[in-house]
PDB file of C-alpha atoms in Angstrom:
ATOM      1  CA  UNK I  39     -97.279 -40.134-166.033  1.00 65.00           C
ATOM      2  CA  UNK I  40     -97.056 -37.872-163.068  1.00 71.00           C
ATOM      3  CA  UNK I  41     -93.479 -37.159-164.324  1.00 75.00           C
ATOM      4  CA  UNK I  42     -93.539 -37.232-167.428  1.00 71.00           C
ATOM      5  CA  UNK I  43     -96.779 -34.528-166.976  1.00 67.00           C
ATOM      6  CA  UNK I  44     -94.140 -32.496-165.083  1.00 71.00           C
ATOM      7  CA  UNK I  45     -91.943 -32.378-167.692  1.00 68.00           C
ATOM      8  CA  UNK I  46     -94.321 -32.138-170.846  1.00 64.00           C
ATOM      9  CA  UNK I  47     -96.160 -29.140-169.506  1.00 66.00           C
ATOM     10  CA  UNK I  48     -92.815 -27.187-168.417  1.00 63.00           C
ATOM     11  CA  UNK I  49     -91.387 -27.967-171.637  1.00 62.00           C
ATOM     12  CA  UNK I  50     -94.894 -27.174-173.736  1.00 63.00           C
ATOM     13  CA  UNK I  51     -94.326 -30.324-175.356  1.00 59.00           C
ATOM     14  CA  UNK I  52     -96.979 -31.318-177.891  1.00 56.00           C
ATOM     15  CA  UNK I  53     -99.387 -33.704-176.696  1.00 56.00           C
ATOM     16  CA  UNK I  54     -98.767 -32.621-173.058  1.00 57.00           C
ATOM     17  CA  UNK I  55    -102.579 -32.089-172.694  1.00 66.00           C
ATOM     18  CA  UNK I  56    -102.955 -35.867-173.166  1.00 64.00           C
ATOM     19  CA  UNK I  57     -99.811 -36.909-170.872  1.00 66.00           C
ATOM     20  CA  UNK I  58    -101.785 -34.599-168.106  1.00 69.00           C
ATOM     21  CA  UNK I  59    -104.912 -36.092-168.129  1.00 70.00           C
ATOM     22  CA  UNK I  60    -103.448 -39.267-168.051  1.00 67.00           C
ATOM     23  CA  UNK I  61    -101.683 -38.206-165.298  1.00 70.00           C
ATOM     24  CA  UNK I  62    -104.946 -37.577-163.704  1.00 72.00           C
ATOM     25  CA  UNK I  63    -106.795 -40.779-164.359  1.00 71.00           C
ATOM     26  CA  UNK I  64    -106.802 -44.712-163.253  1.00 73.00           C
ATOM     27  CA  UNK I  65    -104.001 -47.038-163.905  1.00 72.00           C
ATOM     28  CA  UNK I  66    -107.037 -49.709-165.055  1.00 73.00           C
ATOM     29  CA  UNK I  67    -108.340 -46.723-166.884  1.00 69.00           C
ATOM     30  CA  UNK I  68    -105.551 -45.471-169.216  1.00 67.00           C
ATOM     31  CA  UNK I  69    -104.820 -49.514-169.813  1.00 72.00           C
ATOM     32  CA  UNK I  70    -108.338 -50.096-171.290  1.00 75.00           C
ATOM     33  CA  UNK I  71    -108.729 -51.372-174.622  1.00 68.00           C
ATOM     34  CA  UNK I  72    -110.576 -48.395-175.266  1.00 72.00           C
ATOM     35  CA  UNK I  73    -108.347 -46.002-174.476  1.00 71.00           C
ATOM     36  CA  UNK I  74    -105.406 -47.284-176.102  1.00 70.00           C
ATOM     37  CA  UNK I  75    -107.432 -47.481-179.454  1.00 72.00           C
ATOM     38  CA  UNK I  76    -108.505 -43.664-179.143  1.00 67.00           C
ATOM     39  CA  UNK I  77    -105.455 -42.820-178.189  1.00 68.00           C
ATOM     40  CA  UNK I  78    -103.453 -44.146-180.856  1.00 66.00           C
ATOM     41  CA  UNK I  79    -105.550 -42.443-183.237  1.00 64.00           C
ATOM     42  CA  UNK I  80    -105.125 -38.940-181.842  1.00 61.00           C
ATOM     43  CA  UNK I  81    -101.025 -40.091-181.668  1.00 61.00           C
ATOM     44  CA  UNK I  82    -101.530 -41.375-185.423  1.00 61.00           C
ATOM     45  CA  UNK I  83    -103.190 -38.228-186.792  1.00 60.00           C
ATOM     46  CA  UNK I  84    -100.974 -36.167-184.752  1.00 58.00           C
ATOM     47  CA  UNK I  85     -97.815 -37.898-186.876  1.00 57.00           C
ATOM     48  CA  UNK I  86     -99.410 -38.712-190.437  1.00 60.00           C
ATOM     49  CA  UNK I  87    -100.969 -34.935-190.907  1.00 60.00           C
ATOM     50  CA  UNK I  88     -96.969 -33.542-191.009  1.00 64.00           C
ATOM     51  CA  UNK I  89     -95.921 -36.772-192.902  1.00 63.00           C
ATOM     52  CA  UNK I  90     -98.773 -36.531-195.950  1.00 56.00           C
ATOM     53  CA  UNK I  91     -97.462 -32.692-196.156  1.00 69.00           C
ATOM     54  CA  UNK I  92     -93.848 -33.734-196.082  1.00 69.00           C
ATOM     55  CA  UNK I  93     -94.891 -36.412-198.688  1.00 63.00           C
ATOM     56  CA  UNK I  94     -97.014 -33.841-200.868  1.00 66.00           C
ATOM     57  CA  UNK I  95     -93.878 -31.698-200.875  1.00 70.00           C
ATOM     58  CA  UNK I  96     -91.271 -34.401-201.847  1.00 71.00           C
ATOM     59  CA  UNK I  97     -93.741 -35.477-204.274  1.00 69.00           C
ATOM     60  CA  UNK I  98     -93.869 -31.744-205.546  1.00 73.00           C
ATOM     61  CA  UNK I  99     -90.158 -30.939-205.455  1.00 74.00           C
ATOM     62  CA  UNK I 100     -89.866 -34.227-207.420  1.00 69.00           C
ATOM     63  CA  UNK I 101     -91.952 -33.533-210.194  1.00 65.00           C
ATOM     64  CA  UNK I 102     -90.890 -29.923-210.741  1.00 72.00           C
ATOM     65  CA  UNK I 103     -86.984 -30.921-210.606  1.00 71.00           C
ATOM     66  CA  UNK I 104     -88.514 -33.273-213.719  1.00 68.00           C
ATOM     67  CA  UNK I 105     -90.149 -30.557-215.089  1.00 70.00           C
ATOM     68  CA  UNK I 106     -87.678 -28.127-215.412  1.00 69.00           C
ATOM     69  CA  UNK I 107     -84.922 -31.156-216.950  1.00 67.00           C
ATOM     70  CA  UNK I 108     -87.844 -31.019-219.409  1.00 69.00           C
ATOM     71  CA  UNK I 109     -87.825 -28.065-219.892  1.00 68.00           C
ATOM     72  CA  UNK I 110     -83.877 -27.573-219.910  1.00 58.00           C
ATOM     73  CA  UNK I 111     -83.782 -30.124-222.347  1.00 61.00           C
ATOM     74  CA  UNK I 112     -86.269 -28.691-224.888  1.00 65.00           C
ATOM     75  CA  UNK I 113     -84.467 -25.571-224.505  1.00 64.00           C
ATOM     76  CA  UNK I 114     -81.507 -26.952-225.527  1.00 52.00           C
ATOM     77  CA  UNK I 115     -83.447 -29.061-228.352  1.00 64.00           C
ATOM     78  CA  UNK I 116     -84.802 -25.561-229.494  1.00 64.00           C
ATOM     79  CA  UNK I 117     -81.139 -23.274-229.159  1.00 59.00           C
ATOM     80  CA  UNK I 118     -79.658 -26.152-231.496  1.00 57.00           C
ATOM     81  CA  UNK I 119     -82.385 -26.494-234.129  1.00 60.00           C
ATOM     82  CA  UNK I 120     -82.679 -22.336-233.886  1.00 61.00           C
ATOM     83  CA  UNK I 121     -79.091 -22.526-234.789  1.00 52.00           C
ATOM     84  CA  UNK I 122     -79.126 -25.008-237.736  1.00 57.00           C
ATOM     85  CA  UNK I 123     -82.015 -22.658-239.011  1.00 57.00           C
ATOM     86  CA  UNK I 124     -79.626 -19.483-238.653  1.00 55.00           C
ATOM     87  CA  UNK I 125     -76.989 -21.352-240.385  1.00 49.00           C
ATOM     88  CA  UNK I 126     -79.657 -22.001-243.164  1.00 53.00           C
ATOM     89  CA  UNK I 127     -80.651 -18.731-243.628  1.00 53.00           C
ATOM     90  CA  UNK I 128     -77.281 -17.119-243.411  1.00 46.00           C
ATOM     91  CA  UNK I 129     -76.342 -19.167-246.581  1.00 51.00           C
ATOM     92  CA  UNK I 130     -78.773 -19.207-249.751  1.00 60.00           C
ATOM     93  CA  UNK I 131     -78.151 -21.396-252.235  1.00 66.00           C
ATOM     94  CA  UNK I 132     -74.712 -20.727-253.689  1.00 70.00           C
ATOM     95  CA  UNK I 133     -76.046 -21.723-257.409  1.00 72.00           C
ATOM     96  CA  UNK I 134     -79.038 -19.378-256.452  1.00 80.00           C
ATOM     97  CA  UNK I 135     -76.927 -15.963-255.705  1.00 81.00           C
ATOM     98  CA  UNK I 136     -74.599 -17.137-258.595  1.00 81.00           C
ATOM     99  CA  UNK I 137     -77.452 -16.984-261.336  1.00 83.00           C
ATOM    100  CA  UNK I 138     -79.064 -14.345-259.580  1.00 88.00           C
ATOM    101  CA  UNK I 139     -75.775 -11.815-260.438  1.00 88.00           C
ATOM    102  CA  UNK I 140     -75.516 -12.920-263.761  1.00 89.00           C
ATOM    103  CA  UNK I 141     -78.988 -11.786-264.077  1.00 88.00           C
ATOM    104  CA  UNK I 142     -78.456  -8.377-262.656  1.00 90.00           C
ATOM    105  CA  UNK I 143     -75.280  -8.284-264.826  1.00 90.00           C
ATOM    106  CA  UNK I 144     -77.350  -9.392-267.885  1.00 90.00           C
ATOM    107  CA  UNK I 145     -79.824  -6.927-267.036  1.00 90.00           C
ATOM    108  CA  UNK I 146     -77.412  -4.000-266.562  1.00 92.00           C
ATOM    109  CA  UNK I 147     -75.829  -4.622-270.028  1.00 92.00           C
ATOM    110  CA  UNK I 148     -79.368  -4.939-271.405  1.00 90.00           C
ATOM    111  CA  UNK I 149     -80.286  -1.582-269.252  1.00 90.00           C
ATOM    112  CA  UNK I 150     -83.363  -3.153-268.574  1.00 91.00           C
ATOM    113  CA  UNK I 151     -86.285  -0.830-266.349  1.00 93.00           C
ATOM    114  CA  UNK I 152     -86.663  -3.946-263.901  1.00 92.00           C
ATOM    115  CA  UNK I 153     -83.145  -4.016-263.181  1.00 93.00           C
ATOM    116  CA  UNK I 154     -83.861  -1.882-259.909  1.00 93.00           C
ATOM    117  CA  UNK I 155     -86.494  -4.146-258.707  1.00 93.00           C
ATOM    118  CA  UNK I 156     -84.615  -7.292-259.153  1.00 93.00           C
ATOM    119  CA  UNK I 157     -81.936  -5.515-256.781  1.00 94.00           C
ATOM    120  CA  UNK I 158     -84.559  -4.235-254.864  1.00 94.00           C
ATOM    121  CA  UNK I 159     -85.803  -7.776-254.426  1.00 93.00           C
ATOM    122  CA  UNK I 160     -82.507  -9.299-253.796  1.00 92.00           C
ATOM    123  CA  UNK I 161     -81.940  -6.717-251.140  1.00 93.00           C
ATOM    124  CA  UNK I 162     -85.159  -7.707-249.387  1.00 93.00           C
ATOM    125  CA  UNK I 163     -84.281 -11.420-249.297  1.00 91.00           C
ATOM    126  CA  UNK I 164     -80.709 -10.983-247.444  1.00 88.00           C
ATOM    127  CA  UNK I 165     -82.188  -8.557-245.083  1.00 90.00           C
ATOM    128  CA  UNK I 166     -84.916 -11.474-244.426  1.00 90.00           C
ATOM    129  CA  UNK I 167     -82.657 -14.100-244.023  1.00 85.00           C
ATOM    130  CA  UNK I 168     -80.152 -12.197-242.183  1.00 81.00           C
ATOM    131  CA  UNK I 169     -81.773 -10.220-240.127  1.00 85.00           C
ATOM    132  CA  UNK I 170     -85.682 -10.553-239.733  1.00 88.00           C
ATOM    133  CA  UNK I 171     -85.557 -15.395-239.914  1.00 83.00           C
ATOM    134  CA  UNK I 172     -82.955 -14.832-236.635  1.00 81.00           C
ATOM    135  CA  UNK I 173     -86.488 -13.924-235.004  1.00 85.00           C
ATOM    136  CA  UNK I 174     -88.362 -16.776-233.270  1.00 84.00           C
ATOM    137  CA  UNK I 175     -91.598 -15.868-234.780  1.00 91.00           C
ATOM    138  CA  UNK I 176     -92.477 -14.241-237.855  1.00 93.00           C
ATOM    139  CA  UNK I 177     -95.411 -12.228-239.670  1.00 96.00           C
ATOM    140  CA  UNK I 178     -97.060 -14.723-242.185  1.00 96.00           C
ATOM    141  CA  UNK I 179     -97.117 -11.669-244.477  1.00 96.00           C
ATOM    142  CA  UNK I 180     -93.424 -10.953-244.234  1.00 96.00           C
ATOM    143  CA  UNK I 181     -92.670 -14.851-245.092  1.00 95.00           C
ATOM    144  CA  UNK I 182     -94.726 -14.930-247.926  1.00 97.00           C
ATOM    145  CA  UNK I 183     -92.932 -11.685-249.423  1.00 96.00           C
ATOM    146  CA  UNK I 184     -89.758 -13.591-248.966  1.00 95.00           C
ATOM    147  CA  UNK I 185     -91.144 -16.478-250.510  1.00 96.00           C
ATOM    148  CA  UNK I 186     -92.798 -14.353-253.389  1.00 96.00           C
ATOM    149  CA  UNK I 187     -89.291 -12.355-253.887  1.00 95.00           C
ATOM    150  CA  UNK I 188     -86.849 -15.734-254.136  1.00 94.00           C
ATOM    151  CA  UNK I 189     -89.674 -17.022-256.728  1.00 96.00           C
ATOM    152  CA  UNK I 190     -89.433 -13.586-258.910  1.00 95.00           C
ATOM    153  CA  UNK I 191     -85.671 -14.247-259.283  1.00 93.00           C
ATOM    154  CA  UNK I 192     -86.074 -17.843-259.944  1.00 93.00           C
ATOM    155  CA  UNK I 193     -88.122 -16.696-262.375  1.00 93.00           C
ATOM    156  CA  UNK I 194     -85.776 -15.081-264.244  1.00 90.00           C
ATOM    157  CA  UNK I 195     -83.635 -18.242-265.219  1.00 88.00           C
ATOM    158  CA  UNK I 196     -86.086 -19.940-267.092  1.00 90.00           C
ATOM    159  CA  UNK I 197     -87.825 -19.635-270.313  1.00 88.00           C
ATOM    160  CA  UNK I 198     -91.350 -18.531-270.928  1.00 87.00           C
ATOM    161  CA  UNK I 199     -92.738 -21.619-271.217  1.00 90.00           C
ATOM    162  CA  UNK I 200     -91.764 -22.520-267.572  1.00 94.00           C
ATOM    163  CA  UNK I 201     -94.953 -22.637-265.643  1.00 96.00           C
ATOM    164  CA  UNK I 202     -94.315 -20.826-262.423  1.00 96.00           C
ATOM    165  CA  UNK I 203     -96.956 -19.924-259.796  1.00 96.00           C
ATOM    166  CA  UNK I 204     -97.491 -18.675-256.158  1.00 97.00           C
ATOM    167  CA  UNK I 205    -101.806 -18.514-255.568  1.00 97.00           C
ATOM    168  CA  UNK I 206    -102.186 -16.576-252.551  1.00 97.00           C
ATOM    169  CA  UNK I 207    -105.922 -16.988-250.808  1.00 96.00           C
ATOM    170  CA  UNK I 208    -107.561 -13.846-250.217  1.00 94.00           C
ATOM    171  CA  UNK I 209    -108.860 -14.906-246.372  1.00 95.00           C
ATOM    172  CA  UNK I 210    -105.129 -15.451-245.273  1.00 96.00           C
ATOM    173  CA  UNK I 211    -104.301 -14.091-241.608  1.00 96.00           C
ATOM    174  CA  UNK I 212    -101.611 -11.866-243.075  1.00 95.00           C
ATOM    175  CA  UNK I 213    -100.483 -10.309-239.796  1.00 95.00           C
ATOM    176  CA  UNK I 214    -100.511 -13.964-238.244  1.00 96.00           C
ATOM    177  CA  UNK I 215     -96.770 -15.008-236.606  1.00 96.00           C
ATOM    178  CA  UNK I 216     -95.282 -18.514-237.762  1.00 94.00           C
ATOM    179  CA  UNK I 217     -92.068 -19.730-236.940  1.00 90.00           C
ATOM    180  CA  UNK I 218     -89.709 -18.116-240.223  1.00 89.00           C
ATOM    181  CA  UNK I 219     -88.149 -20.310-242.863  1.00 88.00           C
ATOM    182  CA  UNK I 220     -91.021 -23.444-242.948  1.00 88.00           C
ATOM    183  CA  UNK I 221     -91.454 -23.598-246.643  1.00 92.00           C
ATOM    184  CA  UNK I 222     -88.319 -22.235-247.722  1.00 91.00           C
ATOM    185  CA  UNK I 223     -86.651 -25.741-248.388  1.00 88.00           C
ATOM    186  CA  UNK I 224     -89.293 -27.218-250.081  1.00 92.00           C
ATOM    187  CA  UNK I 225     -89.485 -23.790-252.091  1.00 93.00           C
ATOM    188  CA  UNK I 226     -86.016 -24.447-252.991  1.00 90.00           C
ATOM    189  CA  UNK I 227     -85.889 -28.367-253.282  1.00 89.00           C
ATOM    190  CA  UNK I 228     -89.357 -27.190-255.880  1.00 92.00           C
ATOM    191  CA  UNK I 229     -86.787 -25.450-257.901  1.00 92.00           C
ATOM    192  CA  UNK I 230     -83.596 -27.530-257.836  1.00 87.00           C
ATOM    193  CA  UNK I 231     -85.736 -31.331-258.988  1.00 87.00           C
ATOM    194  CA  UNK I 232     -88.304 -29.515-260.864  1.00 91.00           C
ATOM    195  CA  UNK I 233     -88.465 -27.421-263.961  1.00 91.00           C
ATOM    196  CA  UNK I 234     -86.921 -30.234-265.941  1.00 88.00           C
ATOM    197  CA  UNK I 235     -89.078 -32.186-267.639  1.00 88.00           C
ATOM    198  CA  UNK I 236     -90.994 -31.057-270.806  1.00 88.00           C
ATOM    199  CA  UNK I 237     -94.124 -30.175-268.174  1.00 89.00           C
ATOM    200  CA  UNK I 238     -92.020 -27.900-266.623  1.00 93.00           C
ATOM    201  CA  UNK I 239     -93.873 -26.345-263.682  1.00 95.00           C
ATOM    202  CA  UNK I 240     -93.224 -25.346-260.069  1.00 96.00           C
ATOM    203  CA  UNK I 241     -96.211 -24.077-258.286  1.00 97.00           C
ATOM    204  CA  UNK I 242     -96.886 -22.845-254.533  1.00 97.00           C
ATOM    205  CA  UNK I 243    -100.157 -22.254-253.135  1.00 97.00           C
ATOM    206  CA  UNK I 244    -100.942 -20.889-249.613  1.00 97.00           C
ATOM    207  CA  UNK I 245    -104.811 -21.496-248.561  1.00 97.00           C
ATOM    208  CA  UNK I 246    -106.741 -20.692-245.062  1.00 97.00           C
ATOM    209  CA  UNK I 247    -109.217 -23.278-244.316  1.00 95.00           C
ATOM    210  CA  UNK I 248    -110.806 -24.654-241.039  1.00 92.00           C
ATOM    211  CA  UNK I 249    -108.412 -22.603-238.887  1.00 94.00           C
ATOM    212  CA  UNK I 250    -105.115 -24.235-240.745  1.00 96.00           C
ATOM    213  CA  UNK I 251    -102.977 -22.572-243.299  1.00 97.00           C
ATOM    214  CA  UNK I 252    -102.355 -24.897-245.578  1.00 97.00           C
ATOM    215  CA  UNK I 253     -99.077 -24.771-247.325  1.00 97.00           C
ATOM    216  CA  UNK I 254     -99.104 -26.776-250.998  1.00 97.00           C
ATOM    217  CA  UNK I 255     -95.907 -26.917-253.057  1.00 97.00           C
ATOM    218  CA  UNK I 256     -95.610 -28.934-256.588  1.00 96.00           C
ATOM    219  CA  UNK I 257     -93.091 -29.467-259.090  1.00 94.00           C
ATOM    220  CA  UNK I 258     -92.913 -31.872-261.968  1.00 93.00           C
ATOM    221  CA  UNK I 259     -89.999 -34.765-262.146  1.00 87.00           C
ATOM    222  CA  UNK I 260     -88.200 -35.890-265.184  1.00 80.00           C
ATOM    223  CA  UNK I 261     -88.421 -40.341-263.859  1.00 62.00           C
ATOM    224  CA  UNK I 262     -91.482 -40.471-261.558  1.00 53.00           C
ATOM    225  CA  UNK I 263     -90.149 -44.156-260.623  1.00 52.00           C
ATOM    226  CA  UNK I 264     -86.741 -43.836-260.092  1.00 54.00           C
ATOM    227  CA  UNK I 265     -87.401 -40.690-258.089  1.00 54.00           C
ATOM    228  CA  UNK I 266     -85.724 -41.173-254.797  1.00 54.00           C
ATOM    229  CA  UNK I 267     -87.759 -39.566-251.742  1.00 55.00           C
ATOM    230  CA  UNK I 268     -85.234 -40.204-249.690  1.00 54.00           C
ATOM    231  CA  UNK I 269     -82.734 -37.678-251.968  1.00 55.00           C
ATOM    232  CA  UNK I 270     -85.298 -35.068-251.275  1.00 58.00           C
ATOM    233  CA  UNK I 271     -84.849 -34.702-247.736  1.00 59.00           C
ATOM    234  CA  UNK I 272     -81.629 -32.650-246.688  1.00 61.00           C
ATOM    235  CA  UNK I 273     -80.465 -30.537-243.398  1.00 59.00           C
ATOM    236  CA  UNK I 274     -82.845 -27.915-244.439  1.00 68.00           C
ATOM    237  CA  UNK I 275     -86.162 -30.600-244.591  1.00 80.00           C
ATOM    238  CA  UNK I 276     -84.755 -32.598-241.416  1.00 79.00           C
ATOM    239  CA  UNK I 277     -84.737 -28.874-239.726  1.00 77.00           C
ATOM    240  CA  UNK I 278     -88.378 -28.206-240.398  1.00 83.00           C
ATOM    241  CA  UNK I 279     -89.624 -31.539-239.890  1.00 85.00           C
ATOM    242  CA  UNK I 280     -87.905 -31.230-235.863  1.00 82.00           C
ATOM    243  CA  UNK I 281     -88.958 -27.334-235.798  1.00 84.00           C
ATOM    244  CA  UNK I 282     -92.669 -28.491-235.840  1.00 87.00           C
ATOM    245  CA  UNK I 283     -92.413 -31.549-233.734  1.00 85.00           C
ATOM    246  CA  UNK I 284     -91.254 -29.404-231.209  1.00 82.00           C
ATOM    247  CA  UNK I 285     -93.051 -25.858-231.901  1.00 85.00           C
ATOM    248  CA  UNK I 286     -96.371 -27.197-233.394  1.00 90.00           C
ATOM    249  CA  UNK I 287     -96.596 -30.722-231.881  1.00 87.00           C
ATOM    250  CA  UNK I 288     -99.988 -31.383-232.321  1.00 88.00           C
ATOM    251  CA  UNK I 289    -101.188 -28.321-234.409  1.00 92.00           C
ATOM    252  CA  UNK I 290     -99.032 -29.243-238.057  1.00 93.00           C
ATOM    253  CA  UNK I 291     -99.832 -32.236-240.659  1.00 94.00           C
ATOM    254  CA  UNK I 292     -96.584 -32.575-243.466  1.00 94.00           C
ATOM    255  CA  UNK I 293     -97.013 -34.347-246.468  1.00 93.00           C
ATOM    256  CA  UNK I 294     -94.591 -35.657-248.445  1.00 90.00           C
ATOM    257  CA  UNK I 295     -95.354 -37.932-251.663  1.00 89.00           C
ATOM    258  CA  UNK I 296     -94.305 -38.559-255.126  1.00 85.00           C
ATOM    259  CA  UNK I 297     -97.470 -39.123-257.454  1.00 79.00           C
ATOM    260  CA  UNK I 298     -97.400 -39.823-260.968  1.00 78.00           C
ATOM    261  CA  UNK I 299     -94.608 -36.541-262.678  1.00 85.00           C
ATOM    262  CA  UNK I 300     -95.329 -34.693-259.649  1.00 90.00           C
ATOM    263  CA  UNK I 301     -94.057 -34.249-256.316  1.00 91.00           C
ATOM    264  CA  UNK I 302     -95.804 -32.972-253.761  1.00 93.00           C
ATOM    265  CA  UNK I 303     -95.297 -30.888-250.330  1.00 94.00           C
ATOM    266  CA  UNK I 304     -98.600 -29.752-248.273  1.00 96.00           C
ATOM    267  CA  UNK I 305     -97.801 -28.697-245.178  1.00 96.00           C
ATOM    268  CA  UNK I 306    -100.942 -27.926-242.865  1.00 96.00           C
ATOM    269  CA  UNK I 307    -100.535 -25.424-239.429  1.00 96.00           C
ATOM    270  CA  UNK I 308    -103.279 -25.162-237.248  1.00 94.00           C
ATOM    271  CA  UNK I 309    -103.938 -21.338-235.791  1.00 88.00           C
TER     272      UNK I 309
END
């Protein structure tokens, strides 16, 4: 001890205050049951204090290195499902621009006075789906002027008898932002089963209730039991259904079912 007190308090080794009054005391003394027990203890708190930090901070490293894999891999998830929604928007429905020029041709030979807001509406929608859907987010207002401009020239391909609506609530949080492009499939899907049967209707209602906006889409079908759900659901549906797993995961309800002629969408966001 005498040495060892030497060297610890040249050195300013930790613990050398111990070592020297050791060095100071009886052999019997520092021997004693007693001592040994309090000593270990100062020895054992001395060691475990840097060991719990050195275990907090392994434990720490550890779970951020999981969190940002997480993170790197729902980053990912997102860049690829962001890039099978560009894809969708960059290309309408073929058979949708198709009828939509031989309406504005019709209409030109016709000279009809809504020929320049049919152009003015097709204009709007490729800017929309070009441009403005490549955002991540949205105004609810400007997605339900695209929706409301692609029904206008579905409109025009079918016959007055067509029933063809799009209710609007008055309490809607216009200036609200949504991821863009949620509804648009069913929209479309609305139009390419429905409109065939002698009820012939396709109608699309947007409601604000209880914090949700509540998206309802309906369209009549020509064989209610030999309708095939599973038909229904394309890239486009599979798209939207991921998109809100992993942007609303616990704030969206869809609904998919075929009731009796009718099949029905509701899609519910919480805000």
């Amino acid at each position: 001890m005498k040495i060892l007190d030497i060297f610890f308090t040249k050195n300013n080794i930790p613990l050398f205050n111990i070592v020297h009054s050791y060095a100071n005391e009886k052999f019997s003394y520092i021997l004693s049951y007693r001592t040994l027990i309090v000593e270990l203890f100062v020895v054992f708190s001395f060691v475990s204090i840097p060991s719990f930090i050195k275990i907090l901070f392994d434990i720490t490293r550890y779970y951020s290195k999981s969190i940002k894999q997480e993170r790197h891999s729902k980053s990912l998830e997102i860049d690829k499902l962001n890039l099978e929604k560009n894809f969708l928007s960059a290309q309408l429905n073929p058979h949708f621009l198709f009828n939509t020029f031989n309406n504005l041709y019709a209409l030109a030979l016709k000279k009809s006075t809504i020929l320049p807001e049919v152009i003015e509406r097709l204009s709007d929608i490729m800017r929309y789906t070009v441009y403005d859907a490549s955002a991540d987010t949205v105004s609810l207002n400007d997605e339900l002027n695209f929706i409301k401009n692609y029904i206008e020239l579905e409109r025009l391909r079918y016959s007055s008898d067509s029933s063809i609506e799009l209710i609007l609530s008055e309490n809607l949080p216009i200036n609200h932002k949504i991821a863009p492009l949620l509804i648009f499939p069913f929209v479309e899907n609305a139009f390419k089963y429905g409109l065939k049967s002698k009820a012939k209707f396709v109608k699309v209602k947007v409601d604000y209730i209880d914090q949700m906006i509540v998206f309802l889409i309906e369209n009549d079908t020509i064989d209610y039991e030999n309708v095939n759900t599973q038909q229904y659901h394309g890239v486009g549906i599979a798209n939207v259904q991921s998109r809100l797993k992993l942007l609303y995961p616990n704030n969206n309800q869809l609904t998919i079912k075929n009731s009796l002629n009718t099949f029905i969408v509701e899609l519910k966001i919480t805000i």
